[in-house]
CSV table of C-alpha atoms and ligand atoms in Angstrom, one decimal:
chain,number,residue,atom,x,y,z
A,102,UNK,CA,-32.3,-6.9,29.2
A,103,UNK,CA,-34.2,-7.8,26.0
A,104,UNK,CA,-36.3,-11.0,26.2
A,105,UNK,CA,-35.7,-13.6,23.6
A,106,UNK,CA,-38.8,-14.4,21.5
A,107,UNK,CA,-37.6,-17.8,20.3
A,108,UNK,CA,-40.1,-20.6,20.1
A,109,UNK,CA,-38.0,-23.1,22.1
A,110,UNK,CA,-38.5,-26.9,21.9
A,111,UNK,CA,-37.4,-29.2,24.6
A,112,UNK,CA,-33.9,-30.4,23.7
A,113,UNK,CA,-32.2,-33.8,23.8
A,114,UNK,CA,-30.4,-34.0,27.2
A,115,UNK,CA,-27.4,-35.8,25.6
A,116,UNK,CA,-26.7,-32.8,23.4
A,117,UNK,CA,-26.7,-30.2,26.1
A,118,UNK,CA,-23.0,-29.6,25.9
A,119,UNK,CA,-23.2,-28.4,22.3
A,120,UNK,CA,-24.7,-24.9,22.0
A,121,UNK,CA,-24.6,-25.2,18.2
A,122,UNK,CA,-24.7,-28.3,15.9
A,123,UNK,CA,-24.6,-28.2,12.1
A,124,UNK,CA,-25.8,-31.3,10.4
A,125,UNK,CA,-25.2,-31.8,6.7
A,126,UNK,CA,-25.5,-28.1,5.9
A,127,UNK,CA,-25.4,-27.0,2.3
A,128,UNK,CA,-25.3,-23.5,0.7
A,129,UNK,CA,-25.5,-22.8,-3.0
A,130,UNK,CA,-25.5,-19.3,-4.5
A,131,UNK,CA,-27.6,-19.0,-7.7
A,132,UNK,CA,-25.6,-17.1,-10.2
A,133,UNK,CA,-25.8,-16.5,-14.0
A,134,UNK,CA,-23.0,-19.0,-14.4
A,135,UNK,CA,-24.9,-21.6,-12.4
A,136,UNK,CA,-25.0,-22.8,-8.8
A,137,UNK,CA,-21.9,-21.9,-6.8
A,138,UNK,CA,-21.7,-24.7,-4.3
A,139,UNK,CA,-20.1,-22.8,-1.5
A,140,UNK,CA,-20.9,-25.2,1.3
A,141,UNK,CA,-21.3,-28.9,0.6
A,142,UNK,CA,-22.4,-31.0,3.6
A,143,UNK,CA,-20.8,-29.6,6.8
A,144,UNK,CA,-21.5,-31.4,10.0
A,145,UNK,CA,-19.9,-30.1,13.1
A,146,UNK,CA,-20.7,-29.6,16.9
A,147,UNK,CA,-19.5,-26.5,18.6
A,148,UNK,CA,-18.5,-27.3,22.2
A,149,UNK,CA,-19.6,-24.9,25.0
A,150,UNK,CA,-16.9,-22.4,25.9
A,151,UNK,CA,-14.6,-23.5,23.0
A,152,UNK,CA,-13.0,-21.4,20.4
A,153,UNK,CA,-13.2,-23.1,17.0
A,154,UNK,CA,-11.1,-21.7,14.1
A,155,UNK,CA,-12.2,-22.2,10.5
A,156,UNK,CA,-9.1,-22.0,8.3
A,157,UNK,CA,-8.6,-22.3,4.5
A,158,UNK,CA,-7.8,-20.3,1.5
A,159,UNK,CA,-10.0,-17.5,0.2
A,160,UNK,CA,-13.1,-18.9,-1.4
A,161,UNK,CA,-13.2,-22.1,0.7
A,162,UNK,CA,-16.6,-21.1,2.2
A,163,UNK,CA,-15.6,-19.8,5.7
A,164,UNK,CA,-17.6,-16.6,5.6
A,165,UNK,CA,-20.6,-18.4,3.9
A,166,UNK,CA,-20.7,-20.8,6.8
A,167,UNK,CA,-20.7,-18.0,9.4
A,168,UNK,CA,-23.4,-16.1,7.5
A,169,UNK,CA,-25.5,-19.3,7.2
A,170,UNK,CA,-25.4,-19.8,11.0
A,171,UNK,CA,-26.8,-16.2,11.6
A,172,UNK,CA,-29.0,-16.5,8.5
A,173,UNK,CA,-27.6,-13.4,6.8
A,174,UNK,CA,-27.0,-14.9,3.4
A,175,UNK,CA,-28.3,-13.0,0.4
A,176,UNK,CA,-31.6,-14.1,-1.2
A,177,UNK,CA,-29.7,-15.8,-4.0
A,178,UNK,CA,-28.5,-18.4,-1.6
A,179,UNK,CA,-30.2,-21.7,-1.0
A,180,UNK,CA,-29.7,-23.4,2.3
A,181,UNK,CA,-30.9,-26.9,2.1
A,182,UNK,CA,-30.8,-29.7,3.0
A,183,UNK,CA,-29.4,-29.5,6.5
A,184,UNK,CA,-30.2,-28.6,10.1
A,185,UNK,CA,-28.6,-26.0,12.4
A,186,UNK,CA,-29.6,-26.6,16.0
A,187,UNK,CA,-29.0,-23.9,18.6
A,188,UNK,CA,-29.3,-24.9,22.3
A,189,UNK,CA,-29.5,-23.0,25.5
A,190,UNK,CA,-30.5,-24.4,29.0
A,191,UNK,CA,-31.6,-27.7,27.6
A,192,UNK,CA,-33.9,-26.2,25.0
A,193,UNK,CA,-33.3,-25.9,21.3
A,194,UNK,CA,-34.4,-24.3,18.0
A,195,UNK,CA,-33.7,-25.1,14.4
A,196,UNK,CA,-32.1,-21.9,13.2
A,197,UNK,CA,-33.0,-22.6,9.5
A,198,UNK,CA,-36.7,-22.5,10.4
A,199,UNK,CA,-36.7,-19.4,12.5
A,200,UNK,CA,-39.2,-16.7,11.4
A,201,UNK,CA,-38.1,-13.1,10.8
A,202,UNK,CA,-39.0,-11.9,14.3
A,203,UNK,CA,-37.3,-14.9,15.9
A,204,UNK,CA,-34.3,-14.4,13.8
A,205,UNK,CA,-33.8,-10.9,15.2
A,206,UNK,CA,-33.9,-12.3,18.7
A,207,UNK,CA,-31.4,-15.0,17.7
A,208,UNK,CA,-28.9,-12.6,16.2
A,209,UNK,CA,-27.2,-10.4,18.8
A,210,UNK,CA,-29.0,-12.0,21.9
A,211,UNK,CA,-28.0,-15.6,21.2
A,212,UNK,CA,-25.4,-15.7,18.4
A,213,UNK,CA,-23.7,-12.5,17.2
A,214,UNK,CA,-21.3,-12.1,14.3
A,215,UNK,CA,-18.7,-9.5,13.5
A,216,UNK,CA,-18.4,-9.5,9.8
A,217,UNK,CA,-15.4,-9.6,7.5
A,218,UNK,CA,-14.5,-6.0,6.5
A,219,UNK,CA,-17.1,-4.8,9.0
A,220,UNK,CA,-14.8,-1.8,9.8
A,221,UNK,CA,-16.5,0.0,7.0
A,222,UNK,CA,-20.0,-1.2,7.9
A,223,UNK,CA,-20.7,1.3,10.6
A,224,UNK,CA,-23.4,3.8,9.9
A,225,UNK,CA,-21.2,6.9,9.4
A,226,UNK,CA,-23.8,9.4,10.7
A,227,UNK,CA,-24.5,7.7,14.0
A,228,UNK,CA,-22.3,8.1,17.1
A,229,UNK,CA,-21.2,4.9,18.9
A,230,UNK,CA,-23.8,5.5,21.6
A,231,UNK,CA,-26.6,5.9,19.0
A,232,UNK,CA,-25.6,2.7,17.3
A,233,UNK,CA,-25.7,0.8,20.6
A,234,UNK,CA,-29.0,2.3,21.5
A,235,UNK,CA,-30.5,1.4,18.1
A,236,UNK,CA,-29.4,-2.2,18.6
A,237,UNK,CA,-30.8,-2.4,22.1
A,238,UNK,CA,-34.1,-0.9,21.1
A,239,UNK,CA,-34.5,-3.2,18.2
A,240,UNK,CA,-34.4,-6.0,20.7
A,241,UNK,CA,-37.0,-4.5,23.0
A,242,UNK,CA,-34.4,-3.1,25.5
A,243,UNK,CA,-35.6,0.5,26.3
A,244,UNK,CA,-33.9,1.2,29.6
A,245,UNK,CA,-31.4,3.8,28.3
A,246,UNK,CA,-29.4,4.0,31.5
A,247,UNK,CA,-29.0,0.2,31.7
A,248,UNK,CA,-27.9,0.2,28.0
A,249,UNK,CA,-25.4,2.9,28.7
A,250,UNK,CA,-24.0,1.1,31.8
A,251,UNK,CA,-23.5,-2.1,29.8
A,252,UNK,CA,-21.9,-0.2,26.9
A,253,UNK,CA,-19.5,1.5,29.2
A,254,UNK,CA,-18.6,-1.8,30.9
A,255,UNK,CA,-18.0,-3.4,27.5
A,256,UNK,CA,-15.9,-0.5,26.1
A,257,UNK,CA,-13.7,-0.7,29.2
A,258,UNK,CA,-13.4,-4.4,28.7
A,259,UNK,CA,-12.1,-3.9,25.1
A,260,UNK,CA,-9.7,-1.3,26.6
A,261,UNK,CA,-11.3,1.8,25.2
A,262,UNK,CA,-11.9,5.0,27.1
A,263,UNK,CA,-15.7,5.2,27.2
A,264,UNK,CA,-15.7,9.0,27.6
A,265,UNK,CA,-13.7,9.4,24.4
A,266,UNK,CA,-15.5,6.7,22.3
A,267,UNK,CA,-19.2,6.8,23.3
A,268,UNK,CA,-19.9,10.1,21.6
A,269,UNK,CA,-17.5,9.7,18.7
A,270,UNK,CA,-18.5,9.1,15.1
A,271,UNK,CA,-16.9,6.1,13.4
A,272,UNK,CA,-14.6,8.2,11.3
A,273,UNK,CA,-13.1,9.7,14.4
A,274,UNK,CA,-11.8,6.3,15.5
A,275,UNK,CA,-8.8,4.3,14.2
A,276,UNK,CA,-9.3,0.9,12.5
A,277,UNK,CA,-8.3,-0.9,15.7
A,278,UNK,CA,-10.6,1.2,17.9
A,279,UNK,CA,-13.5,0.5,15.5
A,280,UNK,CA,-12.8,-3.2,15.5
A,281,UNK,CA,-12.9,-3.1,19.3
A,282,UNK,CA,-16.2,-1.1,19.3
A,283,UNK,CA,-17.7,-3.7,17.0
A,284,UNK,CA,-16.7,-6.5,19.3
A,285,UNK,CA,-18.2,-4.5,22.2
A,286,UNK,CA,-21.5,-3.9,20.3
A,287,UNK,CA,-21.6,-7.6,19.4
A,288,UNK,CA,-21.5,-8.5,23.1
A,289,UNK,CA,-24.1,-5.9,24.1
A,290,UNK,CA,-27.0,-8.3,24.4
A,291,UNK,CA,-24.9,-11.0,26.0
A,292,UNK,CA,-24.9,-13.6,23.3
A,293,UNK,CA,-23.9,-17.2,24.0
A,294,UNK,CA,-21.9,-17.5,20.8
A,295,UNK,CA,-19.7,-15.0,19.0
A,296,UNK,CA,-18.6,-15.5,15.3
A,297,UNK,CA,-15.7,-13.4,14.3
A,298,UNK,CA,-14.9,-13.3,10.6
A,299,UNK,CA,-11.2,-12.2,9.9
A,300,UNK,CA,-11.2,-9.9,12.9
A,301,UNK,CA,-7.6,-8.8,12.5
A,302,UNK,CA,-7.1,-8.8,8.8
A,303,UNK,CA,-7.4,-5.1,8.0
A,304,UNK,CA,-5.2,-4.1,11.0
A,305,UNK,CA,-1.5,-3.3,11.4
A,306,UNK,CA,0.6,-5.8,13.4
A,307,UNK,CA,0.6,-3.9,16.7
A,308,UNK,CA,-3.2,-3.5,16.6
A,309,UNK,CA,-3.6,-7.1,15.7
A,310,UNK,CA,-1.7,-8.0,18.9
A,311,UNK,CA,-4.1,-5.9,20.9
A,312,UNK,CA,-7.2,-7.6,19.4
A,313,UNK,CA,-5.7,-11.1,19.8
A,314,UNK,CA,-5.0,-10.3,23.5
A,315,UNK,CA,-8.6,-9.1,23.9
A,316,UNK,CA,-10.0,-12.2,22.2
A,317,UNK,CA,-7.8,-14.4,24.4
A,318,UNK,CA,-9.3,-12.7,27.5
A,319,UNK,CA,-12.8,-13.2,26.1
A,320,UNK,CA,-12.0,-16.9,25.7
A,321,UNK,CA,-10.1,-17.5,29.0
A,322,UNK,CA,-11.8,-15.2,31.4
A,323,UNK,CA,-15.4,-15.0,30.1
A,324,UNK,CA,-15.5,-18.6,28.7
A,325,UNK,CA,-17.1,-17.4,25.5
A,326,UNK,CA,-18.0,-19.8,22.8
A,327,UNK,CA,-16.4,-18.5,19.6
A,328,UNK,CA,-16.1,-19.4,16.0
A,329,UNK,CA,-13.1,-17.7,14.7
A,330,UNK,CA,-12.6,-17.4,10.9
A,331,UNK,CA,-9.2,-16.7,9.7
A,332,UNK,CA,-6.9,-17.5,6.7
A,333,UNK,CA,-4.1,-16.6,9.0
A,334,UNK,CA,-2.8,-19.8,10.6
A,335,UNK,CA,-0.6,-18.1,13.2
A,336,UNK,CA,-3.5,-16.3,14.7
A,337,UNK,CA,-5.7,-19.4,14.6
A,338,UNK,CA,-2.9,-21.3,16.3
A,339,UNK,CA,-2.8,-18.8,19.0
A,340,UNK,CA,-6.5,-18.6,19.7
A,341,UNK,CA,-8.2,-21.8,18.8
A,342,UNK,CA,-9.0,-24.9,21.0
A,343,UNK,CA,-10.0,-26.8,17.9
A,344,UNK,CA,-9.5,-26.1,14.2
A,345,UNK,CA,-11.5,-27.0,11.1
A,346,UNK,CA,-9.7,-26.9,7.7
A,347,UNK,CA,-12.1,-26.0,4.9
A,348,UNK,CA,-11.6,-26.8,1.3
A,349,UNK,CA,-14.2,-26.3,-1.5
A,350,UNK,CA,-17.1,-26.0,0.9
A,351,UNK,CA,-16.3,-28.9,3.1
A,352,UNK,CA,-14.5,-29.5,6.4
A,353,UNK,CA,-11.6,-31.7,5.3
A,354,UNK,CA,-9.9,-32.0,8.7
A,355,UNK,CA,-11.0,-31.3,12.3
A,356,UNK,CA,-9.0,-31.6,15.5
A,357,UNK,CA,-7.5,-29.9,18.4
A,358,UNK,CA,-5.1,-27.0,17.6
A,359,UNK,CA,-2.2,-29.3,18.4
A,360,UNK,CA,-3.6,-32.1,16.2
A,361,UNK,CA,-4.0,-29.8,13.2
A,362,UNK,CA,-0.8,-27.8,13.5
A,363,UNK,CA,1.6,-30.5,14.7
A,364,UNK,CA,0.0,-33.8,13.5
A,365,UNK,CA,-2.0,-32.8,10.3
A,366,UNK,CA,-3.3,-35.8,8.4
A,367,UNK,CA,-4.8,-34.0,5.4
A,368,UNK,CA,-2.4,-33.0,2.6
A,369,UNK,CA,-4.2,-29.7,2.2
A,370,UNK,CA,-3.7,-28.8,5.9
A,371,UNK,CA,-0.1,-29.9,5.6
A,372,UNK,CA,0.3,-27.6,2.6
A,373,UNK,CA,-1.2,-24.6,4.4
A,374,UNK,CA,1.1,-25.1,7.4
A,375,UNK,CA,4.2,-25.5,5.2
A,376,UNK,CA,3.3,-22.3,3.4
A,377,UNK,CA,3.7,-20.2,6.6
A,378,UNK,CA,7.0,-18.5,6.6
A,379,UNK,CA,9.0,-18.7,9.8
A,380,UNK,CA,12.1,-17.1,11.1
A,381,UNK,CA,13.7,-20.5,11.7
A,382,UNK,CA,12.6,-22.0,8.4
A,383,UNK,CA,13.7,-19.1,6.2
A,384,UNK,CA,12.1,-18.1,3.0
A,385,UNK,CA,14.2,-20.5,0.9
A,386,UNK,CA,12.2,-23.4,2.4
A,387,UNK,CA,8.9,-21.8,1.8
A,388,UNK,CA,6.4,-24.1,0.2
A,389,UNK,CA,3.3,-23.1,-1.7
A,390,UNK,CA,0.3,-25.3,-2.7
A,391,UNK,CA,0.4,-25.6,-6.5
A,392,UNK,CA,-2.6,-24.6,-8.6
A,393,UNK,CA,-5.7,-22.8,-7.4
A,394,UNK,CA,-9.0,-23.8,-5.7
A,395,UNK,CA,-11.6,-25.4,-7.9
A,396,UNK,CA,-14.4,-23.7,-9.7
A,397,UNK,CA,-17.4,-24.2,-7.3
A,398,UNK,CA,-19.8,-24.2,-10.3
A,399,UNK,CA,-18.1,-27.0,-12.0
A,400,UNK,CA,-16.3,-29.2,-9.3
A,401,UNK,CA,-14.0,-32.0,-10.3
A,402,UNK,CA,-15.0,-35.6,-9.6
A,403,UNK,CA,-13.7,-37.4,-6.6
A,404,UNK,CA,-11.6,-35.6,-4.0
A,405,UNK,CA,-11.9,-31.9,-4.8
A,406,UNK,CA,-8.2,-31.4,-3.8
A,407,UNK,CA,-6.9,-34.1,-6.2
A,408,UNK,CA,-5.7,-31.8,-9.0
A,409,UNK,CA,-3.3,-30.1,-6.5
A,410,UNK,CA,-2.4,-33.0,-4.3
A,411,UNK,CA,1.0,-34.7,-4.2
A,412,UNK,CA,-0.5,-37.8,-2.6
A,413,UNK,CA,-3.4,-38.3,-5.2
A,414,UNK,CA,-4.1,-41.7,-6.6
A,415,UNK,CA,-6.6,-43.0,-9.2
A,416,UNK,CA,-9.1,-43.6,-6.4
A,417,UNK,CA,-8.9,-39.9,-5.4
A,418,UNK,CA,-10.0,-38.9,-8.9
A,419,UNK,CA,-13.2,-41.0,-8.7
A,420,UNK,CA,-14.4,-41.0,-5.1
A,421,UNK,CA,-14.7,-38.2,-2.6
A,422,UNK,CA,-13.6,-39.3,0.9
A,423,UNK,CA,-15.7,-38.6,4.0
A,424,UNK,CA,-14.2,-37.5,7.3
A,425,UNK,CA,-12.8,-40.5,9.3
A,426,UNK,CA,-11.2,-40.7,12.7
A,427,UNK,CA,-7.4,-40.7,12.5
A,428,UNK,CA,-7.0,-40.5,16.3
A,429,UNK,CA,-9.5,-39.8,19.1
A,430,UNK,CA,-11.3,-36.5,18.4
A,431,UNK,CA,-9.3,-35.9,15.2
A,432,UNK,CA,-10.8,-36.5,11.8
A,433,UNK,CA,-9.6,-36.1,8.2
A,434,UNK,CA,-11.2,-36.7,4.8
A,435,UNK,CA,-8.4,-38.3,2.8
A,436,UNK,CA,-7.9,-41.8,1.4
A,437,UNK,CA,-4.2,-41.6,2.0
A,438,UNK,CA,-3.8,-40.0,5.5
A,439,UNK,CA,-1.4,-42.7,6.6
A,440,UNK,CA,1.0,-41.5,3.9
A,441,UNK,CA,0.8,-38.0,5.2
A,442,UNK,CA,1.7,-39.4,8.7
A,443,UNK,CA,4.7,-41.3,7.1
A,444,UNK,CA,5.7,-38.1,5.3
A,445,UNK,CA,5.7,-36.2,8.6
A,446,UNK,CA,7.9,-38.8,10.2
A,447,UNK,CA,10.4,-38.3,7.4
A,448,UNK,CA,10.1,-34.5,7.3
A,449,UNK,CA,8.8,-33.3,10.7
A,450,UNK,CA,7.2,-29.9,11.1
A,451,UNK,CA,9.2,-27.5,13.2
A,452,UNK,CA,7.5,-27.3,16.5
A,453,UNK,CA,6.8,-23.7,17.3
A,454,UNK,CA,6.7,-22.8,13.6
A,455,UNK,CA,3.3,-21.3,14.3
A,456,UNK,CA,4.3,-19.3,17.3
A,457,UNK,CA,3.2,-15.8,16.4
A,458,UNK,CA,6.4,-14.2,17.7
A,459,UNK,CA,8.2,-16.5,15.2
A,460,UNK,CA,6.2,-15.6,12.2
A,461,UNK,CA,7.5,-12.9,9.9
A,462,UNK,CA,4.4,-12.3,7.8
A,463,UNK,CA,1.4,-12.4,10.2
A,464,UNK,CA,-1.0,-12.0,7.3
A,465,UNK,CA,-0.1,-14.7,4.8
A,466,UNK,CA,-2.5,-15.2,2.0
A,467,UNK,CA,-1.9,-18.7,0.6
A,468,UNK,CA,-2.9,-18.9,-3.1
B,12,LIG,N1,-23.1,-13.5,-2.8
B,12,LIG,C1,-22.5,-14.4,-3.5
B,12,LIG,N2,-22.9,-14.8,-4.7
B,12,LIG,C2,-22.3,-15.7,-5.4
B,12,LIG,N3,-21.2,-16.4,-5.0
B,12,LIG,C3,-20.7,-16.0,-3.8
B,12,LIG,C4,-21.3,-15.0,-3.0
B,12,LIG,N4,-20.6,-14.9,-1.8
B,12,LIG,C5,-19.6,-15.8,-1.9
B,12,LIG,N5,-19.7,-16.5,-3.1
B,12,LIG,C6,-18.7,-17.5,-3.5
B,12,LIG,O1,-18.8,-18.6,-2.6
B,12,LIG,C7,-17.5,-19.1,-2.4
B,12,LIG,C8,-17.2,-19.1,-0.9
B,12,LIG,O2,-17.0,-17.7,-0.5
B,12,LIG,P1,-16.7,-17.3,1.0
B,12,LIG,O3,-17.6,-18.0,1.9
B,12,LIG,O4,-16.7,-15.8,1.0
B,12,LIG,O5,-15.2,-17.9,1.2
B,12,LIG,P2,-14.1,-17.5,2.3
B,12,LIG,O6,-14.8,-16.7,3.4
B,12,LIG,O7,-13.5,-18.8,2.7
B,12,LIG,O8,-13.1,-16.7,1.5
B,12,LIG,C9,-16.6,-18.3,-3.2
B,12,LIG,O9,-16.4,-19.1,-4.4
B,12,LIG,C10,-17.3,-17.1,-3.5
B,12,LIG,O10,-16.9,-16.5,-4.7
B,13,LIG,S1,-8.1,-38.1,-0.9
B,13,LIG,FE1,-6.4,-38.2,-2.4
B,13,LIG,S2,-6.4,-36.2,-3.5
B,13,LIG,FE2,-7.7,-36.0,-1.7
B,13,LIG,S3,-6.3,-35.1,-0.2
B,13,LIG,FE3,-6.3,-37.3,0.1
B,13,LIG,S4,-4.6,-38.0,-1.2
B,13,LIG,FE4,-5.0,-36.0,-1.8
B,14,LIG,MG1,-14.3,-14.8,4.0
């Protein structure tokens, strides 16, 4: 197996449980229109073995956050201030300070990402086996037989027939098969963390089910630590231990899956949940969040959700709230979360509304 070339520091023993910590991370894209403030101060610890879902409308910064963690943002992006700490076996590195050689060791061997729309990102002239071998060699792993054994094992794990797939070109595989190959390739170097960006979005419903089942096995049997990016709440509800709602580049609510889907305290999370159509709810009750996300070059003052929020007060127009604890382990950034709680007592959410089997449209784009 390839040796990691990271320049490890001795870590803080108290933080050993968190393989990844983000502290006040900011990302801005420099564009002709000005700075697009895609991430504005995200602080979050990823727990070992958990699956954390990032949810939110298109443009809320989910992919940017994933790309910032694996340092694959374009040159036009600025990532400061902020610290991203990666830990393994009581040692740690600051990801934002890794040098190019170290970064290669970090991606794949420590923290791998399957990109949004990656189904088309395969090199069309390389067979699956050649892609795997290239990846392994780039990380100093030259034992072809061992690479092949590991690839076969992983292809079997993602329920593909290695004989059929290993010598196939990408175009010879269906979308679902390619997505499974991508997951297998991401696992080739045994990373501790896997980031999946919209892994089911381009797939039909039946194939989505297969991928979800596979991801659940990864989570439950292999105890993988995953960041799972999805604008599809039903899939997040099915896979996540914890959920972070993102809005305009910030985490505005964070809690267990049950906290977020059954006891949301942020009006935006509540809006997202009420916008999911259910068999029991019927389309006539379908709610949609009014307006559209803010211009990240020219953000409104105060809470960035205030122009769209039914709970907004004058204070919301002036001051942006920070995350505060609303119950143990559950935080929300809203001045009026008590009112959201009261609203839910008057109009409770239907339990089970986010059960996948109950959801008509599995791929709901809330806009
Ligand atoms: N390369 C880029 N250059 C400029 N702006 C970008 C770039 N990539 C993303 N953005 C902007 O950053 C914001 C966040 O995008 P993204 O992280 O892709 O959101 P999400 O994944 O939640 O849909 C959006 O406003 C998007 O237009
Ligand atoms: S702080 Fe105000 S505007 Fe923002 S989500 Fe809460 S109630 Fe709405
Ligand atoms: Mg995205």
